[in-house]
mmCIF file of N, CA and C in Angstrom:
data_model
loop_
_atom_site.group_PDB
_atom_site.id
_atom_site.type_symbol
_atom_site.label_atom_id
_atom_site.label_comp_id
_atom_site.label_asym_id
_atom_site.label_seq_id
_atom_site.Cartn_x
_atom_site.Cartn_y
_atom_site.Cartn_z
ATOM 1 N N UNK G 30 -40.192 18.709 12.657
ATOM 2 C CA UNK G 30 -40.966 19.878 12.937
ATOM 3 C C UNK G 30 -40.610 21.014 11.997
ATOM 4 N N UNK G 31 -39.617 21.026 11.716
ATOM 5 C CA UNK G 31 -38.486 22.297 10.470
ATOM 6 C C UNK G 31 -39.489 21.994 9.459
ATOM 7 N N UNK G 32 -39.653 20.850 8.915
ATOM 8 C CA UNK G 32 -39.951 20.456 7.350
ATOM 9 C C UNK G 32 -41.585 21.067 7.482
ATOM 10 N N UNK G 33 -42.074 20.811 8.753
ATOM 11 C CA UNK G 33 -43.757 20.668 8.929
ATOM 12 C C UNK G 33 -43.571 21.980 8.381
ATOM 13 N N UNK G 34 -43.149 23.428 9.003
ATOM 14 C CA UNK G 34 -42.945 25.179 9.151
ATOM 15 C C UNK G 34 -42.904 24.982 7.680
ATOM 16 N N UNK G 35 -41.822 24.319 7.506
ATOM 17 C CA UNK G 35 -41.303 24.836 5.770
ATOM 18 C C UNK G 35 -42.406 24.391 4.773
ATOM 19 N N UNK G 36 -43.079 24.055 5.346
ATOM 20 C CA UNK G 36 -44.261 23.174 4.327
ATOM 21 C C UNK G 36 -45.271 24.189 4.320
ATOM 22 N N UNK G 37 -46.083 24.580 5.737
ATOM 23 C CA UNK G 37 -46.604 25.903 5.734
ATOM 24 C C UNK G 37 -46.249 27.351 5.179
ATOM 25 N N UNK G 38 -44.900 27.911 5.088
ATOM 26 C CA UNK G 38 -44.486 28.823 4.635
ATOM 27 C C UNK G 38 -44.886 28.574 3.107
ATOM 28 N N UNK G 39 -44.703 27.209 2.794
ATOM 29 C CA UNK G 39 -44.202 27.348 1.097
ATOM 30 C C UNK G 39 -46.227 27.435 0.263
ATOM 31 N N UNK G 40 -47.086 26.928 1.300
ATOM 32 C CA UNK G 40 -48.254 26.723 1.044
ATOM 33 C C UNK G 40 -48.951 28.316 1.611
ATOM 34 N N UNK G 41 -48.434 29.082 2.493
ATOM 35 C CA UNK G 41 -49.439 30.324 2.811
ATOM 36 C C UNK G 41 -48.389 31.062 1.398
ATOM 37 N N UNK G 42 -47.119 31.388 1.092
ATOM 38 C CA UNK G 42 -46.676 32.186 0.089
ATOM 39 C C UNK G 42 -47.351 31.799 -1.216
ATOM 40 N N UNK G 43 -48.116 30.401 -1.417
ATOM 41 C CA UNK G 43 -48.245 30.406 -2.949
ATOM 42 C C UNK G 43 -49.807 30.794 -2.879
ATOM 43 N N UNK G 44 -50.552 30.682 -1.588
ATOM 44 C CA UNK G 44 -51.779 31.328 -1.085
ATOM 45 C C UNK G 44 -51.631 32.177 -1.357
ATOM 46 N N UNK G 45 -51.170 33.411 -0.733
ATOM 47 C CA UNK G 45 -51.072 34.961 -1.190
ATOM 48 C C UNK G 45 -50.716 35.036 -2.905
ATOM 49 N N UNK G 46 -49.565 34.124 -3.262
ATOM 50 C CA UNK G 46 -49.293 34.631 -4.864
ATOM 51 C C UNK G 46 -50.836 34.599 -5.595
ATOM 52 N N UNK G 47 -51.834 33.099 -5.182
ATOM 53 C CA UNK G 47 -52.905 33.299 -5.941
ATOM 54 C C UNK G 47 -53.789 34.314 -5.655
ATOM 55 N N UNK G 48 -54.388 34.749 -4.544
ATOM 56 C CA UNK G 48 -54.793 36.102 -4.118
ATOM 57 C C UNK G 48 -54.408 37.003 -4.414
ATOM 58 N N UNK G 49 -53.110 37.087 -4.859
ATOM 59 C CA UNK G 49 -52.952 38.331 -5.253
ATOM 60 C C UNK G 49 -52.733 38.372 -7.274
ATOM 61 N N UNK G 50 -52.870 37.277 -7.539
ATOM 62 C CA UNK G 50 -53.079 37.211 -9.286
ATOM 63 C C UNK G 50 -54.765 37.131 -9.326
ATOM 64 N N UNK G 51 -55.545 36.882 -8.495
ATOM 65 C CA UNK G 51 -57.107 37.069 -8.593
ATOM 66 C C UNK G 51 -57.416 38.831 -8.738
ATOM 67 N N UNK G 52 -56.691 39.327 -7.628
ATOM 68 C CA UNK G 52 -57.083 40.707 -7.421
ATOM 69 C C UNK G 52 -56.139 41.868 -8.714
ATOM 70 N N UNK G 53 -55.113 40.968 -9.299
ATOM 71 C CA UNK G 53 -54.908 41.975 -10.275
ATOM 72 C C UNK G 53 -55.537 41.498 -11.734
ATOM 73 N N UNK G 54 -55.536 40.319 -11.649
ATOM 74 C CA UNK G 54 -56.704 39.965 -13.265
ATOM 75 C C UNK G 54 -58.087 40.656 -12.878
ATOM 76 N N UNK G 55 -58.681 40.739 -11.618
ATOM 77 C CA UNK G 55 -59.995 41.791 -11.033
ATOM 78 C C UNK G 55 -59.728 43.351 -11.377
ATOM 79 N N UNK G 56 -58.672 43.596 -11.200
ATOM 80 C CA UNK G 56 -58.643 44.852 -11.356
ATOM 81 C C UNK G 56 -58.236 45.502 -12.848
ATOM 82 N N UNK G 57 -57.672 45.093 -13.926
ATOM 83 C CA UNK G 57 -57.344 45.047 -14.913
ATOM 84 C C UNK G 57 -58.510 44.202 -16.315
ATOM 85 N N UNK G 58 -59.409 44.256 -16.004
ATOM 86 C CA UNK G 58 -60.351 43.323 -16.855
ATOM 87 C C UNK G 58 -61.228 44.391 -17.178
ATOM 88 N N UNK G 59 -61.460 43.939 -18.389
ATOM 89 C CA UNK G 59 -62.353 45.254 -18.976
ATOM 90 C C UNK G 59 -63.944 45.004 -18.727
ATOM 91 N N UNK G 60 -64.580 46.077 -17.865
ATOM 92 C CA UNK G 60 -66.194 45.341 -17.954
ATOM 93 C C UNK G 60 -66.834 45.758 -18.988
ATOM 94 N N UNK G 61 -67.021 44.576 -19.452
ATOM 95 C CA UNK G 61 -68.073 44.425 -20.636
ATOM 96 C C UNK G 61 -69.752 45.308 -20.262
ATOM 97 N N UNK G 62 -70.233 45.893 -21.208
ATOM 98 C CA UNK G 62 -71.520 46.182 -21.104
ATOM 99 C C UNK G 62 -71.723 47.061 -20.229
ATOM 100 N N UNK G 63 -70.420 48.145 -20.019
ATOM 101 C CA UNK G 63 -70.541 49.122 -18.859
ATOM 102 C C UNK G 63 -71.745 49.863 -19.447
ATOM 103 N N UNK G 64 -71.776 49.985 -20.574
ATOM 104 C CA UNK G 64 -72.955 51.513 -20.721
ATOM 105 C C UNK G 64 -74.289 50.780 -20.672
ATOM 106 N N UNK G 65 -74.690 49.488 -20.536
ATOM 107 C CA UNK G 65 -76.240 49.416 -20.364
ATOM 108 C C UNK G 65 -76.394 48.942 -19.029
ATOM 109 N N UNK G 66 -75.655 49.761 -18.289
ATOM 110 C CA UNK G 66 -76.203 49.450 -16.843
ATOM 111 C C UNK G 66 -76.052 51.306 -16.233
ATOM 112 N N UNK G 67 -75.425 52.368 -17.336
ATOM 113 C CA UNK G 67 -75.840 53.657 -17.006
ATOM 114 C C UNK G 67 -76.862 54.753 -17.374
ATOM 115 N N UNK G 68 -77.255 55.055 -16.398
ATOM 116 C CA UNK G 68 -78.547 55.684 -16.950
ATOM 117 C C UNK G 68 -78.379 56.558 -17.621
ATOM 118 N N UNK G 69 -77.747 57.258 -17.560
ATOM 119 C CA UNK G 69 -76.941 58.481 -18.476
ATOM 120 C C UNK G 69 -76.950 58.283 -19.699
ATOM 121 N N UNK G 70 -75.696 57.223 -20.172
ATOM 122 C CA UNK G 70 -75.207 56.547 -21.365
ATOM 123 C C UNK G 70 -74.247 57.483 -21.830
ATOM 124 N N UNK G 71 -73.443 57.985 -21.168
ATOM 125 C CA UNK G 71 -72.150 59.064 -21.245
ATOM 126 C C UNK G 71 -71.184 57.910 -21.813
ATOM 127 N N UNK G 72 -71.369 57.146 -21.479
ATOM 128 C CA UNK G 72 -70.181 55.996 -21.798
ATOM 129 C C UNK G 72 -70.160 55.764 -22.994
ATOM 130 N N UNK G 73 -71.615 55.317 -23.232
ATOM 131 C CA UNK G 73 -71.940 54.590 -24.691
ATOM 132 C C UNK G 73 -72.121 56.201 -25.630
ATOM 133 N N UNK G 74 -72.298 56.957 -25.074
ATOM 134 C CA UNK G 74 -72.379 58.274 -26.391
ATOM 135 C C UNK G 74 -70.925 58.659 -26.687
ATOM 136 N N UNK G 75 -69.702 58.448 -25.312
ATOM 137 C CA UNK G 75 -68.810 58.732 -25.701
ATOM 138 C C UNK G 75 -67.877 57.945 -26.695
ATOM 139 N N UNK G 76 -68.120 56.489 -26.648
ATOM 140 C CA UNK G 76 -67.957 55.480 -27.811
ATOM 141 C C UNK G 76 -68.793 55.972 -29.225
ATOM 142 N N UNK G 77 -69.364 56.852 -29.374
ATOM 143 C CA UNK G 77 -70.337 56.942 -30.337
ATOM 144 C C UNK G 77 -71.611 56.006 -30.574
ATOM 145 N N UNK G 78 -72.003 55.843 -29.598
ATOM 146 C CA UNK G 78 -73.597 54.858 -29.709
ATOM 147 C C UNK G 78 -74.518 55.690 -29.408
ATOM 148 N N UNK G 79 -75.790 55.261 -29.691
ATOM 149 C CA UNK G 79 -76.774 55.680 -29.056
ATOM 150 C C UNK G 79 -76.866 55.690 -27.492
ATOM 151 N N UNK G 80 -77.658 56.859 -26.742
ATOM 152 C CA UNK G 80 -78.062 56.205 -25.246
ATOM 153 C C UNK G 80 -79.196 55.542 -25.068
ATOM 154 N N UNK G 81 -78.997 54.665 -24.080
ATOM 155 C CA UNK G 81 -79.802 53.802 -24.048
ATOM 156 C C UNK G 81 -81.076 54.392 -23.122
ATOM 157 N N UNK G 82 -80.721 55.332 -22.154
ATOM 158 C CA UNK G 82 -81.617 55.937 -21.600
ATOM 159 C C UNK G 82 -81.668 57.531 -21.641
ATOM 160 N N UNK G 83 -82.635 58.242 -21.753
ATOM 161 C CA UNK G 83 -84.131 58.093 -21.370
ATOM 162 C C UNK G 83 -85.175 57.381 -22.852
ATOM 163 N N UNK G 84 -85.948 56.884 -22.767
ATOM 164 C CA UNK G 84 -87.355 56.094 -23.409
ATOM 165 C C UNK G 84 -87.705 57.510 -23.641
ATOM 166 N N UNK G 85 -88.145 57.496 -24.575
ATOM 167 C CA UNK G 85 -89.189 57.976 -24.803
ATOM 168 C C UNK G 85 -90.695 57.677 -25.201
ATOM 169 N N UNK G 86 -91.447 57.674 -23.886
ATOM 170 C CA UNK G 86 -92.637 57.153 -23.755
ATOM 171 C C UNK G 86 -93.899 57.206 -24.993
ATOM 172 N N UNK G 87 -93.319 58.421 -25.671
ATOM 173 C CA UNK G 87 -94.710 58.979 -26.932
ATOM 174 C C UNK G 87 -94.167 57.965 -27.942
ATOM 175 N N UNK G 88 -93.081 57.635 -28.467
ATOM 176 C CA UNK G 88 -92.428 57.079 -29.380
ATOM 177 C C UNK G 88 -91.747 55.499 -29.735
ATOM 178 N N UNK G 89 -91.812 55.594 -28.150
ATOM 179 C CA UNK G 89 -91.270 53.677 -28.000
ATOM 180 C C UNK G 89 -91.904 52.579 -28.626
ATOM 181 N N UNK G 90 -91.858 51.821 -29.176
ATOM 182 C CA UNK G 90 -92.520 50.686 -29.164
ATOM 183 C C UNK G 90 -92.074 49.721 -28.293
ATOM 184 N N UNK G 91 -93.208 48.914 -28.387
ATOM 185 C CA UNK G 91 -93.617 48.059 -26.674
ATOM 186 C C UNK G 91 -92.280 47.597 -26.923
ATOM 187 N N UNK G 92 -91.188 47.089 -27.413
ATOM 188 C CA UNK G 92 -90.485 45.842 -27.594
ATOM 189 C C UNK G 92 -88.971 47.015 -26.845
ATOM 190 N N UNK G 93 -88.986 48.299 -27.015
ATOM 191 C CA UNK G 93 -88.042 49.107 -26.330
ATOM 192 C C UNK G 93 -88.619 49.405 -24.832
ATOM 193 N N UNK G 94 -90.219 50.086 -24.856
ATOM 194 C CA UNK G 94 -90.408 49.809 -23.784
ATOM 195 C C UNK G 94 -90.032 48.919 -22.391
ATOM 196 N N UNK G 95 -90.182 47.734 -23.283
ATOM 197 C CA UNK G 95 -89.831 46.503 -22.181
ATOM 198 C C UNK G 95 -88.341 46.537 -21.705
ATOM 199 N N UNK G 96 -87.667 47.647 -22.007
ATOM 200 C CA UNK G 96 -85.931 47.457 -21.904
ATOM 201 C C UNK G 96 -86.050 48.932 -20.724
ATOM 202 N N UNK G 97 -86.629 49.482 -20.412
ATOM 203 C CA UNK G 97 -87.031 50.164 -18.915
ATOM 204 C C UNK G 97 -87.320 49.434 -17.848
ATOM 205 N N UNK G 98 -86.108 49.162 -16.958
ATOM 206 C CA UNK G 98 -86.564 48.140 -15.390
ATOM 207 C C UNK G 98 -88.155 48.795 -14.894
ATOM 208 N N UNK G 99 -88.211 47.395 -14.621
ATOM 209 C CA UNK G 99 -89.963 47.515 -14.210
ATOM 210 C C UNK G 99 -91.225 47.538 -15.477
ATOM 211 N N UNK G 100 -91.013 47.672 -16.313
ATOM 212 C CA UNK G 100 -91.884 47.233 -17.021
ATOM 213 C C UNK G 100 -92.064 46.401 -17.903
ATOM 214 N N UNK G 101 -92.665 45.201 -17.937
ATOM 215 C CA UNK G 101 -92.862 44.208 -18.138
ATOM 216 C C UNK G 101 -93.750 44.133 -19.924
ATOM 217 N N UNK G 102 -93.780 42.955 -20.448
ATOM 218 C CA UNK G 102 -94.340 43.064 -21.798
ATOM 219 C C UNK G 102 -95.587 43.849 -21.403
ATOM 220 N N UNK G 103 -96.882 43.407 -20.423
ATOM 221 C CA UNK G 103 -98.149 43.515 -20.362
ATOM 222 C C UNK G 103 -97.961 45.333 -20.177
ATOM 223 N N UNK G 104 -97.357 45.458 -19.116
ATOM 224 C CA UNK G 104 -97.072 47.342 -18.876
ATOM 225 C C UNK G 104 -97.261 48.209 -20.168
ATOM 226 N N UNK G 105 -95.564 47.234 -21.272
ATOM 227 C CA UNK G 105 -95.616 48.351 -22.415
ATOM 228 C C UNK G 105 -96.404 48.212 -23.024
ATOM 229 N N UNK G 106 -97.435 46.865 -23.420
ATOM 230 C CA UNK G 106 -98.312 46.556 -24.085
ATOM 231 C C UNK G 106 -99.046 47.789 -23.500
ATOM 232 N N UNK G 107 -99.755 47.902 -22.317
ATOM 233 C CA UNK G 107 -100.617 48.932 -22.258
ATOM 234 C C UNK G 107 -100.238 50.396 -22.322
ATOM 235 N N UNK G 108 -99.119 50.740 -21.861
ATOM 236 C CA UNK G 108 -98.692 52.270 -22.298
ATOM 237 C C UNK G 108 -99.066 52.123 -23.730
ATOM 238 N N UNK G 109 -98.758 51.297 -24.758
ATOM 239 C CA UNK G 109 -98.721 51.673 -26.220
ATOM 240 C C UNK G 109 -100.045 51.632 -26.846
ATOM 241 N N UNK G 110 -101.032 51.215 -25.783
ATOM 242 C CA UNK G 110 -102.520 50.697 -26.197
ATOM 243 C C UNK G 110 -102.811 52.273 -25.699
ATOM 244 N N UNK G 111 -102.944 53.032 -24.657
ATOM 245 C CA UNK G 111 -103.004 54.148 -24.165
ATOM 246 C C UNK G 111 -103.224 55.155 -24.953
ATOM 247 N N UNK G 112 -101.228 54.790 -25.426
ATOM 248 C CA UNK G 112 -101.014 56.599 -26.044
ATOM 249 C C UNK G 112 -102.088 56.380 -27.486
ATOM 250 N N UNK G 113 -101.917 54.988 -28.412
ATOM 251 C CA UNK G 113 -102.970 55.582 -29.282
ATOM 252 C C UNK G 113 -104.059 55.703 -29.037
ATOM 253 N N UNK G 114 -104.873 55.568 -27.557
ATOM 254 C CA UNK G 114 -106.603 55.874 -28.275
ATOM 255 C C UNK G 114 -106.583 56.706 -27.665
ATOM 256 N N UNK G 115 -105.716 57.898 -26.689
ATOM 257 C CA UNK G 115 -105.988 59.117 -25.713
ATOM 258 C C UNK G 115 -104.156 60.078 -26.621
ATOM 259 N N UNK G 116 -103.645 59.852 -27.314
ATOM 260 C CA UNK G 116 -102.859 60.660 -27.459
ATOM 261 C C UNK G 116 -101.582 60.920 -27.217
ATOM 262 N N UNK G 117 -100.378 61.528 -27.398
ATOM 263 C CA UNK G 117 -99.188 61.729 -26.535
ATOM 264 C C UNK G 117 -99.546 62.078 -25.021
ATOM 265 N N UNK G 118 -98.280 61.569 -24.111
ATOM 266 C CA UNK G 118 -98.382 61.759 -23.066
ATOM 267 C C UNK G 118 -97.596 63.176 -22.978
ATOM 268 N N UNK G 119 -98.331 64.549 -22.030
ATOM 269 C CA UNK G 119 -97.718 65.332 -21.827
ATOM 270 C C UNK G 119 -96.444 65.573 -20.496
ATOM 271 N N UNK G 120 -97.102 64.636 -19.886
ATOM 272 C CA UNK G 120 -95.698 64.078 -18.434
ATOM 273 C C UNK G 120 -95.643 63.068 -18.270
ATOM 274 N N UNK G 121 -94.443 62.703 -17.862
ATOM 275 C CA UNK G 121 -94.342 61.275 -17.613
ATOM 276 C C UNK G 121 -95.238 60.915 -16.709
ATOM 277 N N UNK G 122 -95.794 62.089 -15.862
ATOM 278 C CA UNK G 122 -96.700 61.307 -14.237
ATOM 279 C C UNK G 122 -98.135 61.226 -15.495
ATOM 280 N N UNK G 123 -98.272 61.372 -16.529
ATOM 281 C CA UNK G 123 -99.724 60.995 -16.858
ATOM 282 C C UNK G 123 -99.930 59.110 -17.218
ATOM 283 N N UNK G 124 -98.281 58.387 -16.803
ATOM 284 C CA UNK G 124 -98.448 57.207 -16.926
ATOM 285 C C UNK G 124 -99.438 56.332 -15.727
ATOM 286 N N UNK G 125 -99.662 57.460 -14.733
ATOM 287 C CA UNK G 125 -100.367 56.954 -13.850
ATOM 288 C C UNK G 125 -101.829 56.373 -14.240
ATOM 289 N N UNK G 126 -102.657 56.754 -15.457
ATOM 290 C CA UNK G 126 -103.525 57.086 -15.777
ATOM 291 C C UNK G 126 -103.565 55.617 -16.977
ATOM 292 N N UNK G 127 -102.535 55.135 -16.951
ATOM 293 C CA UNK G 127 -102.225 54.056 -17.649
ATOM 294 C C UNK G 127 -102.543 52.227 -16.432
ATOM 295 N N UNK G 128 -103.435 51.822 -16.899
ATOM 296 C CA UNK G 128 -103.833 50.279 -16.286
ATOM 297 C C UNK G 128 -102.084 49.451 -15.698
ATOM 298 N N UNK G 129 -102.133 49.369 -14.161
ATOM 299 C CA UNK G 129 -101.179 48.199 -14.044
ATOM 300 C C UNK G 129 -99.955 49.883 -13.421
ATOM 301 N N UNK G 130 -99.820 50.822 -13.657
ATOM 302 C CA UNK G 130 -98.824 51.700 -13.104
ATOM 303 C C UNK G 130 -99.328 52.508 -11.485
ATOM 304 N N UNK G 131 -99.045 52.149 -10.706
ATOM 305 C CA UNK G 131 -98.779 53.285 -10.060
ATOM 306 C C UNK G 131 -97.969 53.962 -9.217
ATOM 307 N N UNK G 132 -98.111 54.524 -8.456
ATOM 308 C CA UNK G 132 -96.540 55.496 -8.055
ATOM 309 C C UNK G 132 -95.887 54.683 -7.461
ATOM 310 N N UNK G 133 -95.444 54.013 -6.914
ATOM 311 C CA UNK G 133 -94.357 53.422 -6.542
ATOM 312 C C UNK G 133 -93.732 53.056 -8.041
ATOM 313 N N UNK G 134 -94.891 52.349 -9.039
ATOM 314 C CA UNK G 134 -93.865 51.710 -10.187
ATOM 315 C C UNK G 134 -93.367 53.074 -11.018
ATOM 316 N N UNK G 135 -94.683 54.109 -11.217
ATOM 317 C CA UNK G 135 -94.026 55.638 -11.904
ATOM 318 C C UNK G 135 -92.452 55.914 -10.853
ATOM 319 N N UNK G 136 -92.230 56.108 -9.548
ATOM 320 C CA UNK G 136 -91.402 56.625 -9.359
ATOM 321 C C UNK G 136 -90.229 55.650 -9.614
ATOM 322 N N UNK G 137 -90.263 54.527 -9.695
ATOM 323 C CA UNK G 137 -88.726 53.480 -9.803
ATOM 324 C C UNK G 137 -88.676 53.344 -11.786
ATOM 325 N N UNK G 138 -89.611 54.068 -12.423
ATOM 326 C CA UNK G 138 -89.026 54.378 -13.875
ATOM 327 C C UNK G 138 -88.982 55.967 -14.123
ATOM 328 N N UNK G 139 -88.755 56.093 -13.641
ATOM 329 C CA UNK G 139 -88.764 58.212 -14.029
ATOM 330 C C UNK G 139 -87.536 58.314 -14.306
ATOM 331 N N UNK G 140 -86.582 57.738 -13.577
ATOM 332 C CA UNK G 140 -85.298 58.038 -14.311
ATOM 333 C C UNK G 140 -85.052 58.063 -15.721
ATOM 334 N N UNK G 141 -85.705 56.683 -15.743
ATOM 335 C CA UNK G 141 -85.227 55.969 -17.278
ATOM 336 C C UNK G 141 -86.052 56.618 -18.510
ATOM 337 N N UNK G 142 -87.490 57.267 -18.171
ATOM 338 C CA UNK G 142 -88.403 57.865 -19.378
ATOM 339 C C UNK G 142 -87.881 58.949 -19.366
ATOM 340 N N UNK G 143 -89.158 59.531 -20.564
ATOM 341 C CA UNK G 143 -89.297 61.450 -21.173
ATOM 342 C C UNK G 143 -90.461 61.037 -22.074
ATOM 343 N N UNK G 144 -90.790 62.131 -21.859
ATOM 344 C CA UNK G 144 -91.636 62.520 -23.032
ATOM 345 C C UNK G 144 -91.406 62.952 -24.102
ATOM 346 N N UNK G 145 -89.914 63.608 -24.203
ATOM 347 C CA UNK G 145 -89.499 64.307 -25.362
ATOM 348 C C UNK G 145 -88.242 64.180 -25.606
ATOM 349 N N UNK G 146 -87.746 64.603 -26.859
ATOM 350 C CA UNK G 146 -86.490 64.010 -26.973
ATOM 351 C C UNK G 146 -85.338 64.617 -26.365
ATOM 352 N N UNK G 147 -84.618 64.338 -25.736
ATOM 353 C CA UNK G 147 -83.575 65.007 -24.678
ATOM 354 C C UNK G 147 -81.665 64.796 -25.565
#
């Protein structure tokens, strides 16, 4: 019965040792690709990169476009079909006015656009 205990002790202590080498290689690991998941891009400007957000809607081409959650090739295809035969957009809410957008999809990209350069 001694040996059974001693068998458990020696199997829950090397349990915890691995739990606890999971949670410090977790906590010590560098995340990759932190700045293209912030909308800001404080991260990536403070590395010296470009930010990745805000778009600018007058200026994007479809192929950046498509890098704004929620809009899809066909979307930027049509924002970019838009702005040339009617012009720059003066607000972002004039994307409403654009085929395939409306407010629910304008409000889950407003973060990420502009109209102008910020």
């Amino acid at each position: 019965m001694k040996a059974y205990s001693k068998q458990i002790t020696i199997l829950a202590a090397i349990g915890i040792a691995l739990i606890a080498a999971v949670f410090l290689v977790a906590a010590f690991s560098p995340l990759e690709n932190r700045a293209s998941f912030e909308s800001t891009g404080t991260t990536a400007q403070a590395a010296g990169e470009e930010s990745l957000f805000p778009v600018n809607i007058n200026t994007a081409s479809q192929a950046r476009l498509q890098t704004v959650p929620h809009i899809g090739e066909k979307t930027a295809k049509a924002i970019v079909e838009y702005r040339e035969q009617n012009g720059d957009f003066t607000t972002v809410d004039d994307l409403l006015n654009v085929r395939g957008i409306g407010e629910k999809t304008l409000e889950s990209i407003k973060e990420y656009i502009c109209v102008d350069e910020k």
